JSON list of C-alpha atoms and ligand atoms in Angstrom, two decimals:
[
{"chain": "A", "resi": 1, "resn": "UNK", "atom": "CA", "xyz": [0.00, 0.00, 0.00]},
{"chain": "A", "resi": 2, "resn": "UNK", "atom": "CA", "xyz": [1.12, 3.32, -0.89]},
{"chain": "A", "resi": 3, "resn": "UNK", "atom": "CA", "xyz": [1.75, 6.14, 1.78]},
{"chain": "A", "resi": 4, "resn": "UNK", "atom": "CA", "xyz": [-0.71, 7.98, 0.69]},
{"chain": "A", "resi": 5, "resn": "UNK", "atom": "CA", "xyz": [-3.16, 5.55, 2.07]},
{"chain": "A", "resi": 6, "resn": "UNK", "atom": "CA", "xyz": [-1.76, 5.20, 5.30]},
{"chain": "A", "resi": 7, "resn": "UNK", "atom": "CA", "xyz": [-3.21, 7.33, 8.63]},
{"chain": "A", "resi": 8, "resn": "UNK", "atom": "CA", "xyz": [-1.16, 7.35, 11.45]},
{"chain": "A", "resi": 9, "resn": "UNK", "atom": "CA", "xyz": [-3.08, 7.04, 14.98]},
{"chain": "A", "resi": 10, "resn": "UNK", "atom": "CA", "xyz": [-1.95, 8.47, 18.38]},
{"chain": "A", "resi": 11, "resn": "UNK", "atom": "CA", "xyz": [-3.77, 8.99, 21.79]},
{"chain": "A", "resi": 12, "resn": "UNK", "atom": "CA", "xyz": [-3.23, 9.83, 25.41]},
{"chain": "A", "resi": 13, "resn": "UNK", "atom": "CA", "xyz": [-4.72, 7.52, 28.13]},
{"chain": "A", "resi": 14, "resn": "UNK", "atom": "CA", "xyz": [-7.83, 9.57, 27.81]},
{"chain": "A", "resi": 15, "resn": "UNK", "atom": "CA", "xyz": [-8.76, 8.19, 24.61]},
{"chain": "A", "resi": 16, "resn": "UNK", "atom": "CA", "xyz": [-7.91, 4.49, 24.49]},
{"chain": "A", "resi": 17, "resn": "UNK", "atom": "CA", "xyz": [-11.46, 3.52, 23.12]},
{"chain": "A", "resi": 18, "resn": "UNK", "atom": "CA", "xyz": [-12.16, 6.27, 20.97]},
{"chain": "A", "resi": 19, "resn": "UNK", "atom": "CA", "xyz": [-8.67, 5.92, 19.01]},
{"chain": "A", "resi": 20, "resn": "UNK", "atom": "CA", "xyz": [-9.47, 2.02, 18.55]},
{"chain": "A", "resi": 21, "resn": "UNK", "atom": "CA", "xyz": [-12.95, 3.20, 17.35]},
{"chain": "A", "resi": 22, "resn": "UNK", "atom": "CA", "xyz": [-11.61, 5.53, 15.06]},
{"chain": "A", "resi": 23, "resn": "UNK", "atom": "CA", "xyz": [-9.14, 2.86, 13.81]},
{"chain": "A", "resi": 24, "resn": "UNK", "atom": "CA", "xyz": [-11.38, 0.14, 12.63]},
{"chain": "A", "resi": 25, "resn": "UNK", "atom": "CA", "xyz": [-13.54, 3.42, 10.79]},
{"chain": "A", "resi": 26, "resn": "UNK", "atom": "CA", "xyz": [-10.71, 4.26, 9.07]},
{"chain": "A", "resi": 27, "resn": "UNK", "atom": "CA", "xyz": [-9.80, 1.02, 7.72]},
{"chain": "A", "resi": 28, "resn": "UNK", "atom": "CA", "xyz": [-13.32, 0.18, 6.70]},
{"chain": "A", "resi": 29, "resn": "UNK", "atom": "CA", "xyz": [-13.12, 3.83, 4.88]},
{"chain": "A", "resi": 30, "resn": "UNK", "atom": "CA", "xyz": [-10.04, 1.69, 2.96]},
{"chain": "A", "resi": 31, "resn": "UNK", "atom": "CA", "xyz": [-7.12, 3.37, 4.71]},
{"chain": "A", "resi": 32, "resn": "UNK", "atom": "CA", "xyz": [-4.21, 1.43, 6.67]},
{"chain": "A", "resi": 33, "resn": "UNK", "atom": "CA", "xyz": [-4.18, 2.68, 10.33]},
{"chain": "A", "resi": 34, "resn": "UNK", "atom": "CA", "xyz": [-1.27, 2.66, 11.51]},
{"chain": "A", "resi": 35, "resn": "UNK", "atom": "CA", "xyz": [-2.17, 2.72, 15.62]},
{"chain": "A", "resi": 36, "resn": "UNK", "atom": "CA", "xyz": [0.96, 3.63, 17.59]},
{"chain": "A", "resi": 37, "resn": "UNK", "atom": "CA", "xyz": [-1.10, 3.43, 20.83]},
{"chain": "A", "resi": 38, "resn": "UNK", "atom": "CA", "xyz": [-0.96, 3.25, 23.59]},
{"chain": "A", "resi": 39, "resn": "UNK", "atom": "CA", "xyz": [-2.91, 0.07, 24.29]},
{"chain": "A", "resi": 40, "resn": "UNK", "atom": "CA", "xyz": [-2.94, 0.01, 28.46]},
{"chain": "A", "resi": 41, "resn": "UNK", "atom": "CA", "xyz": [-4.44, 2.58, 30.92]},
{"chain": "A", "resi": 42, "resn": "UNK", "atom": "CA", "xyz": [-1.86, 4.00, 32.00]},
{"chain": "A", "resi": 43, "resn": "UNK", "atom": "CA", "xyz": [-1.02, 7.56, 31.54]},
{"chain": "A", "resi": 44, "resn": "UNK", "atom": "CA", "xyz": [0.70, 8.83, 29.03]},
{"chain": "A", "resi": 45, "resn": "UNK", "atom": "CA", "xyz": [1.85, 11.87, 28.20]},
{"chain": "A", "resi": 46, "resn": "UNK", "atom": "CA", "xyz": [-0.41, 13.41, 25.50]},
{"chain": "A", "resi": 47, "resn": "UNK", "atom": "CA", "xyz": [3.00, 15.70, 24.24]},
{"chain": "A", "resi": 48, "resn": "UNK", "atom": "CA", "xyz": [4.97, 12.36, 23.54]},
{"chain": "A", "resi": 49, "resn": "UNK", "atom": "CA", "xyz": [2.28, 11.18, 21.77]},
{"chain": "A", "resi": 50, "resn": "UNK", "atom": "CA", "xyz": [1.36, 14.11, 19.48]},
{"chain": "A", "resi": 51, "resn": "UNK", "atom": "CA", "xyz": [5.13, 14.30, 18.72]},
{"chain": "A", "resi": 52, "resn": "UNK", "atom": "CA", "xyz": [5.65, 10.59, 17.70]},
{"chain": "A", "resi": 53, "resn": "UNK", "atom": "CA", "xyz": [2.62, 10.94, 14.97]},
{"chain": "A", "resi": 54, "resn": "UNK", "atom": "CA", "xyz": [3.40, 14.11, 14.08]},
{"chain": "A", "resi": 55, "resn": "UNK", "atom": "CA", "xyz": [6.64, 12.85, 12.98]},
{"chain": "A", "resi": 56, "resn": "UNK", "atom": "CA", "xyz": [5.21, 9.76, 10.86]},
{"chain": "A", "resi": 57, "resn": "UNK", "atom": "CA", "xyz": [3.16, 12.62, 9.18]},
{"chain": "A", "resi": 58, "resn": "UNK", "atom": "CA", "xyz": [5.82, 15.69, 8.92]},
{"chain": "A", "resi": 59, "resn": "UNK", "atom": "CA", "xyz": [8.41, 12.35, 7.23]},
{"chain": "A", "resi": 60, "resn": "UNK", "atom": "CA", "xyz": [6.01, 10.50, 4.78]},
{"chain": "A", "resi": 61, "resn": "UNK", "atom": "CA", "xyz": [5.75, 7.76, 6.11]},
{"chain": "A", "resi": 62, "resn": "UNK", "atom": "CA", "xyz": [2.39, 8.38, 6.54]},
{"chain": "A", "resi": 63, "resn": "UNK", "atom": "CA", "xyz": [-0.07, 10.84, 4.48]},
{"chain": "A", "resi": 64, "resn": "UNK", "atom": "CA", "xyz": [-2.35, 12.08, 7.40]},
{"chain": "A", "resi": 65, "resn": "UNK", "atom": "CA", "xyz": [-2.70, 11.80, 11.22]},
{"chain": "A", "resi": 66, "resn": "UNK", "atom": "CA", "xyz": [-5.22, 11.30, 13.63]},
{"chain": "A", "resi": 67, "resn": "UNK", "atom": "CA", "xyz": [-4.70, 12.08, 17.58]},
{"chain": "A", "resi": 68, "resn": "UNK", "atom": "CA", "xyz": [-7.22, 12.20, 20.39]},
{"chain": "A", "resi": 69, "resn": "UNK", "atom": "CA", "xyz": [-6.80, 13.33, 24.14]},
{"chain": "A", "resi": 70, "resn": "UNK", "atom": "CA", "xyz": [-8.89, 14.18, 26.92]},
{"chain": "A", "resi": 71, "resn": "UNK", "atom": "CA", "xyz": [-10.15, 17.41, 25.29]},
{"chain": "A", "resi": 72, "resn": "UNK", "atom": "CA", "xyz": [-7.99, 16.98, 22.02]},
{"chain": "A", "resi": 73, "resn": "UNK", "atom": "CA", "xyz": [-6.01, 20.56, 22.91]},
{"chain": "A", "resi": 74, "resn": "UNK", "atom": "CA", "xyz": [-2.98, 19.31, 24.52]},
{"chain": "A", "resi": 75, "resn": "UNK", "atom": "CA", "xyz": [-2.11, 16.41, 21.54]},
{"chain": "A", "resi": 76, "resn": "UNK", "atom": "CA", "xyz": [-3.15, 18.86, 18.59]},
{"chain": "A", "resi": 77, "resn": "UNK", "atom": "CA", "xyz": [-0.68, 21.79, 20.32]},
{"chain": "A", "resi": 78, "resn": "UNK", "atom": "CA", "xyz": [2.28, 19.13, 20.59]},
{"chain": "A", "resi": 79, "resn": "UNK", "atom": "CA", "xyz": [1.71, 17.86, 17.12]},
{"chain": "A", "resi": 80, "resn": "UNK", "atom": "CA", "xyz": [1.85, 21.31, 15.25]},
{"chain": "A", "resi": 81, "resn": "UNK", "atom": "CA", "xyz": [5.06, 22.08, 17.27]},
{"chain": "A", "resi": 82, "resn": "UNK", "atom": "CA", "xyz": [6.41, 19.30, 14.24]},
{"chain": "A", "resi": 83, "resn": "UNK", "atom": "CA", "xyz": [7.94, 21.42, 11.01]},
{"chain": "A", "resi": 84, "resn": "UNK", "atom": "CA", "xyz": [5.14, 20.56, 8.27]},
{"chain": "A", "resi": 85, "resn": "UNK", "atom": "CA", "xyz": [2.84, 19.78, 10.67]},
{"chain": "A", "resi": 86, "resn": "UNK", "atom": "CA", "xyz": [-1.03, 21.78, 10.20]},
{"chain": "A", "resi": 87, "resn": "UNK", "atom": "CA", "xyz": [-3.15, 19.94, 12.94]},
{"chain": "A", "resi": 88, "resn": "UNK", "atom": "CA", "xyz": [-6.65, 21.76, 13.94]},
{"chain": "A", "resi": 89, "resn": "UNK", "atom": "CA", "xyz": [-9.17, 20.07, 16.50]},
{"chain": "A", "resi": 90, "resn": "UNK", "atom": "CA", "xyz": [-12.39, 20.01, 15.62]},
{"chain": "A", "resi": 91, "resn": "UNK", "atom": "CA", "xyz": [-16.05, 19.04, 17.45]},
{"chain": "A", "resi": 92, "resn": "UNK", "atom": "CA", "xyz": [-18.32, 19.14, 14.49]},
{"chain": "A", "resi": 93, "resn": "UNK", "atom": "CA", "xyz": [-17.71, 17.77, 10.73]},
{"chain": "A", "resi": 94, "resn": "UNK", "atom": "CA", "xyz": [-17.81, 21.11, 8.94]},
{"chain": "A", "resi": 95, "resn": "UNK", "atom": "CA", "xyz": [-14.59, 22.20, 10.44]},
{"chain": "A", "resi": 96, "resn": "UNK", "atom": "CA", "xyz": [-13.12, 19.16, 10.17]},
{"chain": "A", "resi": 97, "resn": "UNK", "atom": "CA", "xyz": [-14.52, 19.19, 6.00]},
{"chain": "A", "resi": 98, "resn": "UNK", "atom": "CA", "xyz": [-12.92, 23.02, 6.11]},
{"chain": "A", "resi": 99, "resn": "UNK", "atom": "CA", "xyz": [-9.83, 22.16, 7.65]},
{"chain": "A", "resi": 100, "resn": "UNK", "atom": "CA", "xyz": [-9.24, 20.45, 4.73]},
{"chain": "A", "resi": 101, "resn": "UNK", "atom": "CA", "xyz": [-10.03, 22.36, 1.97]},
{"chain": "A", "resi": 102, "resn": "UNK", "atom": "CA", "xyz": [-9.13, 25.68, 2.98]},
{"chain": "A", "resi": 103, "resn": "UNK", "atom": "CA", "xyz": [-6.08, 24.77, 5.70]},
{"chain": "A", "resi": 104, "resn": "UNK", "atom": "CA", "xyz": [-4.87, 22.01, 4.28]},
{"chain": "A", "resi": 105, "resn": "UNK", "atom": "CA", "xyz": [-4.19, 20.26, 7.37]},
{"chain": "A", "resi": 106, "resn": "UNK", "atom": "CA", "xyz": [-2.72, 16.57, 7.46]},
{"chain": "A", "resi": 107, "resn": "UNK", "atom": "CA", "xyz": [-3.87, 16.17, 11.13]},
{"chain": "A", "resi": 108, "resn": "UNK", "atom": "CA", "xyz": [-7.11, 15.93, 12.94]},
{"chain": "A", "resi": 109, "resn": "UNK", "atom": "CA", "xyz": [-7.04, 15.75, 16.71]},
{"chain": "A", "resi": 110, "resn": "UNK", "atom": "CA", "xyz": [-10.68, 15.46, 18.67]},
{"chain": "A", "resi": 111, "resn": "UNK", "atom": "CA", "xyz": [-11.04, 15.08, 21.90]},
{"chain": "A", "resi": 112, "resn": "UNK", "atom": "CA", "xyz": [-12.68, 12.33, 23.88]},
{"chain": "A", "resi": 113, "resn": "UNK", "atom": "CA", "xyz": [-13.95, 13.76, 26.96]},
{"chain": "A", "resi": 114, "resn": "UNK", "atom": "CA", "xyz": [-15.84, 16.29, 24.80]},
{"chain": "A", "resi": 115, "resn": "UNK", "atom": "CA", "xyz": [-17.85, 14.20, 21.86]},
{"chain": "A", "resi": 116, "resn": "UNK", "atom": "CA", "xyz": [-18.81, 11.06, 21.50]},
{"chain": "A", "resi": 117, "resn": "UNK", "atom": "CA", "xyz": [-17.90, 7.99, 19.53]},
{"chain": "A", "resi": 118, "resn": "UNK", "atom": "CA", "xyz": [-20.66, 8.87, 16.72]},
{"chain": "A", "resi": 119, "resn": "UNK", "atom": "CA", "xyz": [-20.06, 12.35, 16.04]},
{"chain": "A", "resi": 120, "resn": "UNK", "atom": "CA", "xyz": [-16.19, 11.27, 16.02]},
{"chain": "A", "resi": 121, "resn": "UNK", "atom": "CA", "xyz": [-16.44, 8.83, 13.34]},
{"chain": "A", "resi": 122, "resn": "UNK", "atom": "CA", "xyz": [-18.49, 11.47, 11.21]},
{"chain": "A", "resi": 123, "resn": "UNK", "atom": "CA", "xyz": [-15.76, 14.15, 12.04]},
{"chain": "A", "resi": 124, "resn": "UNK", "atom": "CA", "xyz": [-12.86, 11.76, 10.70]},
{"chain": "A", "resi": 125, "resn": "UNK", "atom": "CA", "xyz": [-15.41, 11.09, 7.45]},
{"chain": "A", "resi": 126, "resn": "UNK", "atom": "CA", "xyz": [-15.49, 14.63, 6.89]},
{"chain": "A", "resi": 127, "resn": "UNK", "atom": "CA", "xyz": [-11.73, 14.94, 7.13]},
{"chain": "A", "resi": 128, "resn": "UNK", "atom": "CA", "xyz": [-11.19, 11.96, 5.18]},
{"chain": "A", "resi": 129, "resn": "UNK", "atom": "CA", "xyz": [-13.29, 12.75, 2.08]},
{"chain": "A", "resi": 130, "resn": "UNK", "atom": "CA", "xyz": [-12.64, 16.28, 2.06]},
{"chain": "A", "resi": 131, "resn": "UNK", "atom": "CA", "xyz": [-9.47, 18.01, -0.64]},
{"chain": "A", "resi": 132, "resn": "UNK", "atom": "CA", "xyz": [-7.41, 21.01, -0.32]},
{"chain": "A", "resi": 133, "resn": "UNK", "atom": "CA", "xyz": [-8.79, 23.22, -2.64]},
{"chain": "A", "resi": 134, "resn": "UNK", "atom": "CA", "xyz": [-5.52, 25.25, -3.34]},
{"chain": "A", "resi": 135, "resn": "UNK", "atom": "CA", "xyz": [-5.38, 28.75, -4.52]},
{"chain": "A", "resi": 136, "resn": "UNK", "atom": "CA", "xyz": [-5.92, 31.35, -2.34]},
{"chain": "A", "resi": 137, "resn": "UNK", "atom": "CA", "xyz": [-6.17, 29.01, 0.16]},
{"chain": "A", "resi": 138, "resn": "UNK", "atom": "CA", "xyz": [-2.92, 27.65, -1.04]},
{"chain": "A", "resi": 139, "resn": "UNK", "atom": "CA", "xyz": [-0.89, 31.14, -1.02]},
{"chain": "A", "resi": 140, "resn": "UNK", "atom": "CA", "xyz": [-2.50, 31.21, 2.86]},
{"chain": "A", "resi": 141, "resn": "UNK", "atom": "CA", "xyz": [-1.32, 28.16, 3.90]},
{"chain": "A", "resi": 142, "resn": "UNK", "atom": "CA", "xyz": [2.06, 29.04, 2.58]},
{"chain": "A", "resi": 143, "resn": "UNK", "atom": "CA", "xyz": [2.47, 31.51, 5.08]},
{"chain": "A", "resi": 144, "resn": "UNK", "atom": "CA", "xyz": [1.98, 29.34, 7.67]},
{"chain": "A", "resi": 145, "resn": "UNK", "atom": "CA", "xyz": [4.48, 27.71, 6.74]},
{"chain": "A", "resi": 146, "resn": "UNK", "atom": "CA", "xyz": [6.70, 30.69, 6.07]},
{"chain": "A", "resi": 147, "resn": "UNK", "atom": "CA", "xyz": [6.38, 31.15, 9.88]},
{"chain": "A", "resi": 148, "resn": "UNK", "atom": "CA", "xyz": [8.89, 28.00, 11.03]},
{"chain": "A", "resi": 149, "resn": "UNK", "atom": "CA", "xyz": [11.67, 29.82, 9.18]},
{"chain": "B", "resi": 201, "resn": "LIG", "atom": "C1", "xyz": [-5.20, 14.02, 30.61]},
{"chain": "B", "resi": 201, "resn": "LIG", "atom": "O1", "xyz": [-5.80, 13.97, 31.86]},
{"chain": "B", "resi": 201, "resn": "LIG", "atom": "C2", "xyz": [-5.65, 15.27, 29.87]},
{"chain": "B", "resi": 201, "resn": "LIG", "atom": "O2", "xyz": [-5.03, 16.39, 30.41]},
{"chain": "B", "resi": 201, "resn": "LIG", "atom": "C3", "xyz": [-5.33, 15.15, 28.40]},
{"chain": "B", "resi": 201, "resn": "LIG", "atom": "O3", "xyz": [-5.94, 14.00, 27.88]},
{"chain": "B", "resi": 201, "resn": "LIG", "atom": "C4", "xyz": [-5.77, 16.27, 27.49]},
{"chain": "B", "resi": 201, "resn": "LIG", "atom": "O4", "xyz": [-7.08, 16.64, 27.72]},
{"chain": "B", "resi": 201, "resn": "LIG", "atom": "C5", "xyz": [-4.86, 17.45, 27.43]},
{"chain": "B", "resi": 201, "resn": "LIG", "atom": "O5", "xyz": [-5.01, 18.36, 26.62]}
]
């Protein structure tokens, strides 16, 4: 399988069962999930985490990321502290369809103290089959980029 089909997965403690959920969605939505945990209760920290998949993503190895805490802050703010990394967290699917086409982010992070396992799978849907539109989105999202020198 190319890497362009291939979504890495990351989580904190606080999102054990919603990352497993949101592995077996993604597959089924014909991507491979690459799930580098963590698989047992205890804590974690959410910045280790956030790193490690931001790094899969920022590399190639894989073409987008996926990473879920308690409130899906802490993991997104760790993950776009990776060059190349544009991670946004999002609670309902028309950010996480606009995060795409206008940001043209390669990371969703959601939080699992905050929705549920429902609205989550229809937020990674949205990411999933939405495209960066380019343009003047594109000259935009240049500038973020721009910004890590
Ligand atoms: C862990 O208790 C919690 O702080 C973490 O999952 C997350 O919400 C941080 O942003």
């Amino acid at each position: 399988m190319t890497a362009n089909k291939r979504i890495v997965l990351s989580s904190d403690h606080a999102a054990i069962a919603l990352r497993q959920a949101v592995a077996a969605h993604v597959t089924a939505l014909g991507w491979e999930a690459v799930d580098i945990g963590p698989t047992s209760p205890e804590s974690v920290p959410y910045p280790h985490q956030g790193e490690a998949a931001a790094k899969r993503v920022a590399s190639g190895d894989c073409a987008l990321g996926i990473v879920l805490c308690g409130t899906g802050q802490g993991i997104m703010m760790a993950a776009n502290k990776v060059r190349g990394i544009r991670c946004g967290v999002c609670s309902d699917t028309f950010s996480a369809r606009m995060i795409r086409q206008h940001n043209d982010a390669n990371m969703l992070s959601m939080g699992a103290r905050v929705i549920g396992e429902g609205l989550a799978l229809d937020i990674v849907t949205a990411f999933l089959t939405a495209t960066f539109e380019g343009g003047r989105h594109a000259t935009r999202v240049e500038m973020i980029g721009a910004m890590e020198g």
